[in-house]
Amino acid sequence: MARPDKAAAVAELADQFRSSNAAVLTEYRGLTVAQLKTLRRSLGEDAQYAVVKNTLTKIAANEAGISTLDDLFNGPTAVAFISGDPVTSAKGLRDFAKDNPNLVIKGGVLDGKALSADEIKKLADLESREVLLSKLAGAMKGKQSQAASLFQALPSKFVRTAEALRVKLEEQGGAE
């Protein structure tokens, strides 16, 4: 009877690994239920935080094609499955871990690439996707303005040069 339940749990976890942009493994030993609830809220709407069984999660990760996390499945483990912006959720985990040292970030995976705990913290230090896109748009607008100024400068410089040449020719013609 336990076998079908475990198979269903493995299939569900494997689907979550496949459908997520990122997954972060944490150790939650010593956190209360209230603290875990606060952590779930701090991750945002695009993340799901689940306490998991190591053996079943390891099997599910391998079924999803992720074998780089095998060494991290020891001790009490919970996984944050992130379907939206991984930076936002990484910031939520980092900030919660600062206030609650019992939460330990073990590592994770982002778009199929394994991440160490330090790399997840660096990811959390990045600005959000929206901020980066707005900075990119601002830089592109600035370059367009520079190009427009350059294109306007060429005809006006030509006109000034032609006028200076005309004045010089008149002066030379008047001197004869």
One Martini backbone bead per residue (centre of mass of N, CA, C, O) as a GRO file, in nm:
protein
  176
    1MET     BB    1   0.055   0.064  -0.018
    2ALA     BB    2   0.311   0.255  -0.008
    3ARG     BB    3   0.409   0.251  -0.300
    4PRO     BB    4   0.198   0.432  -0.449
    5ASP     BB    5   0.253   0.677  -0.275
    6LYS     BB    6   0.553   0.708  -0.346
    7ALA     BB    7   0.517   0.726  -0.652
    8ALA     BB    8   0.343   0.982  -0.643
    9ALA     BB    9   0.550   1.162  -0.497
   10VAL     BB   10   0.773   1.137  -0.708
   11ALA     BB   11   0.609   1.246  -0.949
   12GLU     BB   12   0.550   1.524  -0.827
   13LEU     BB   13   0.844   1.613  -0.780
   14ALA     BB   14   0.938   1.583  -1.072
   15ASP     BB   15   0.742   1.795  -1.186
   16GLN     BB   16   0.856   2.029  -1.019
   17PHE     BB   17   1.140   2.021  -1.134
   18ARG     BB   18   1.057   2.062  -1.436
   19SER     BB   19   0.868   2.337  -1.388
   20SER     BB   20   1.111   2.473  -1.272
   21ASN     BB   21   1.361   2.712  -1.271
   22ALA     BB   22   1.406   2.649  -0.958
   23ALA     BB   23   1.603   2.500  -0.680
   24VAL     BB   24   1.610   2.501  -0.314
   25LEU     BB   25   1.808   2.377  -0.059
   26THR     BB   26   1.719   2.311   0.285
   27GLU     BB   27   1.765   2.360   0.633
   28TYR     BB   28   1.512   2.346   0.916
   29ARG     BB   29   1.635   2.304   1.179
   30GLY     BB   30   1.452   2.468   1.448
   31LEU     BB   31   1.192   2.541   1.315
   32THR     BB   32   0.893   2.664   1.320
   33VAL     BB   33   0.585   2.678   1.193
   34ALA     BB   34   0.571   2.988   1.187
   35GLN     BB   35   0.840   3.030   1.037
   36LEU     BB   36   0.763   2.869   0.782
   37LYS     BB   37   0.529   3.053   0.707
   38THR     BB   38   0.700   3.307   0.672
   39LEU     BB   39   0.883   3.193   0.453
   40ARG     BB   40   0.668   3.139   0.240
   41ARG     BB   41   0.588   3.442   0.214
   42SER     BB   42   0.885   3.553   0.139
   43LEU     BB   43   0.903   3.405  -0.152
   44GLY     BB   44   0.634   3.422  -0.282
   45GLU     BB   45   0.417   3.324  -0.546
   46ASP     BB   46   0.659   3.166  -0.726
   47ALA     BB   47   0.677   2.978  -0.461
   48GLN     BB   48   0.751   2.650  -0.321
   49TYR     BB   49   0.749   2.513   0.011
   50ALA     BB   50   0.895   2.187   0.089
   51VAL     BB   51   0.878   1.918   0.283
   52VAL     BB   52   1.106   1.640   0.250
   53LYS     BB   53   1.212   1.336   0.138
   54ASN     BB   54   1.515   1.239   0.049
   55THR     BB   55   1.477   0.981  -0.118
   56LEU     BB   56   1.240   1.078  -0.298
   57THR     BB   57   1.380   1.338  -0.404
   58LYS     BB   58   1.623   1.205  -0.533
   59ILE     BB   59   1.461   1.038  -0.736
   60ALA     BB   60   1.310   1.277  -0.868
   61ALA     BB   61   1.559   1.433  -0.964
   62ASN     BB   62   1.667   1.204  -1.145
   63GLU     BB   63   1.410   1.189  -1.326
   64ALA     BB   64   1.455   1.508  -1.406
   65GLY     BB   65   1.787   1.527  -1.453
   66ILE     BB   66   1.898   1.568  -1.142
   67SER     BB   67   2.229   1.482  -0.998
   68THR     BB   68   2.376   1.730  -0.836
   69LEU     BB   69   2.206   1.694  -0.543
   70ASP     BB   70   2.278   1.427  -0.386
   71ASP     BB   71   2.467   1.549  -0.148
   72LEU     BB   72   2.217   1.729  -0.008
   73PHE     BB   73   2.060   1.463   0.105
   74ASN     BB   74   2.074   1.569   0.431
   75GLY     BB   75   1.876   1.581   0.654
   76PRO     BB   76   1.662   1.821   0.692
   77THR     BB   77   1.450   1.882   0.406
   78ALA     BB   78   1.391   2.160   0.185
   79VAL     BB   79   1.201   2.291  -0.099
   80ALA     BB   80   1.234   2.550  -0.341
   81PHE     BB   81   1.002   2.608  -0.584
   82ILE     BB   82   1.075   2.802  -0.880
   83SER     BB   83   0.874   2.980  -1.132
   84GLY     BB   84   1.001   3.249  -1.132
   85ASP     BB   85   1.195   3.471  -0.994
   86PRO     BB   86   1.490   3.376  -0.842
   87VAL     BB   87   1.581   3.637  -0.699
   88THR     BB   88   1.344   3.683  -0.506
   89SER     BB   89   1.365   3.411  -0.355
   90ALA     BB   90   1.663   3.437  -0.270
   91LYS     BB   91   1.613   3.686  -0.095
   92GLY     BB   92   1.415   3.556   0.099
   93LEU     BB   93   1.610   3.342   0.206
   94ARG     BB   94   1.842   3.525   0.297
   95ASP     BB   95   1.678   3.706   0.493
   96PHE     BB   96   1.571   3.476   0.672
   97ALA     BB   97   1.856   3.361   0.750
   98LYS     BB   98   1.950   3.611   0.904
   99ASP     BB   99   1.711   3.593   1.124
  100ASN     BB  100   1.742   3.256   1.084
  101PRO     BB  101   2.002   3.040   1.147
  102ASN     BB  102   1.847   2.757   1.102
  103LEU     BB  103   1.863   2.837   0.813
  104VAL     BB  104   2.002   2.633   0.550
  105ILE     BB  105   2.177   2.671   0.262
  106LYS     BB  106   2.286   2.420   0.040
  107GLY     BB  107   2.142   2.451  -0.253
  108GLY     BB  108   2.104   2.409  -0.623
  109VAL     BB  109   1.896   2.491  -0.916
  110LEU     BB  110   1.949   2.650  -1.250
  111ASP     BB  111   1.859   2.555  -1.541
  112GLY     BB  112   2.035   2.273  -1.468
  113LYS     BB  113   2.231   2.425  -1.273
  114ALA     BB  114   2.443   2.410  -1.032
  115LEU     BB  115   2.429   2.540  -0.690
  116SER     BB  116   2.562   2.698  -0.447
  117ALA     BB  117   2.523   2.876  -0.168
  118ASP     BB  118   2.693   3.118  -0.271
  119GLU     BB  119   2.543   3.150  -0.545
  120ILE     BB  120   2.270   3.217  -0.419
  121LYS     BB  121   2.366   3.474  -0.276
  122LYS     BB  122   2.448   3.618  -0.539
  123LEU     BB  123   2.167   3.609  -0.663
  124ALA     BB  124   2.041   3.787  -0.432
  125ASP     BB  125   2.224   4.047  -0.512
  126LEU     BB  126   2.061   4.090  -0.734
  127GLU     BB  127   1.861   4.234  -0.936
  128SER     BB  128   1.581   4.252  -1.063
  129ARG     BB  129   1.447   4.206  -1.366
  130GLU     BB  130   1.308   4.485  -1.388
  131VAL     BB  131   1.556   4.657  -1.322
  132LEU     BB  132   1.742   4.553  -1.548
  133LEU     BB  133   1.552   4.631  -1.783
  134SER     BB  134   1.541   4.937  -1.720
  135LYS     BB  135   1.845   4.985  -1.752
  136LEU     BB  136   1.861   4.892  -2.043
  137ALA     BB  137   1.659   5.096  -2.157
  138GLY     BB  138   1.818   5.348  -2.068
  139ALA     BB  139   2.075   5.286  -2.230
  140MET     BB  140   1.940   5.275  -2.508
  141LYS     BB  141   1.828   5.563  -2.504
  142GLY     BB  142   2.100   5.705  -2.480
  143LYS     BB  143   2.215   5.600  -2.751
  144GLN     BB  144   1.995   5.728  -2.928
  145SER     BB  145   2.058   6.020  -2.850
  146GLN     BB  146   2.348   6.018  -2.954
  147ALA     BB  147   2.280   5.951  -3.246
  148ALA     BB  148   2.098   6.195  -3.302
  149SER     BB  149   2.315   6.409  -3.246
  150LEU     BB  150   2.511   6.316  -3.463
  151PHE     BB  151   2.318   6.348  -3.709
  152GLN     BB  152   2.275   6.659  -3.654
  153ALA     BB  153   2.577   6.755  -3.667
  154LEU     BB  154   2.656   6.711  -3.960
  155PRO     BB  155   2.480   6.925  -4.112
  156SER     BB  156   2.567   7.170  -3.939
  157LYS     BB  157   2.869   7.149  -4.004
  158PHE     BB  158   2.839   7.180  -4.309
  159VAL     BB  159   2.710   7.460  -4.303
  160ARG     BB  160   2.942   7.605  -4.155
  161THR     BB  161   3.160   7.537  -4.365
  162ALA     BB  162   3.022   7.667  -4.609
  163GLU     BB  163   3.006   7.951  -4.490
  164ALA     BB  164   3.309   7.990  -4.445
  165LEU     BB  165   3.382   7.956  -4.744
  166ARG     BB  166   3.211   8.188  -4.855
  167VAL     BB  167   3.348   8.413  -4.691
  168LYS     BB  168   3.634   8.366  -4.799
  169LEU     BB  169   3.569   8.410  -5.096
  170GLU     BB  170   3.467   8.703  -5.065
  171GLU     BB  171   3.730   8.817  -4.950
  172GLN     BB  172   3.902   8.739  -5.196
  173GLY     BB  173   3.725   8.891  -5.408
  174GLY     BB  174   3.753   9.180  -5.264
  175ALA     BB  175   4.082   9.197  -5.285
  176GLU     BB  176   4.113   9.214  -5.611
   0.00000   0.00000   0.00000
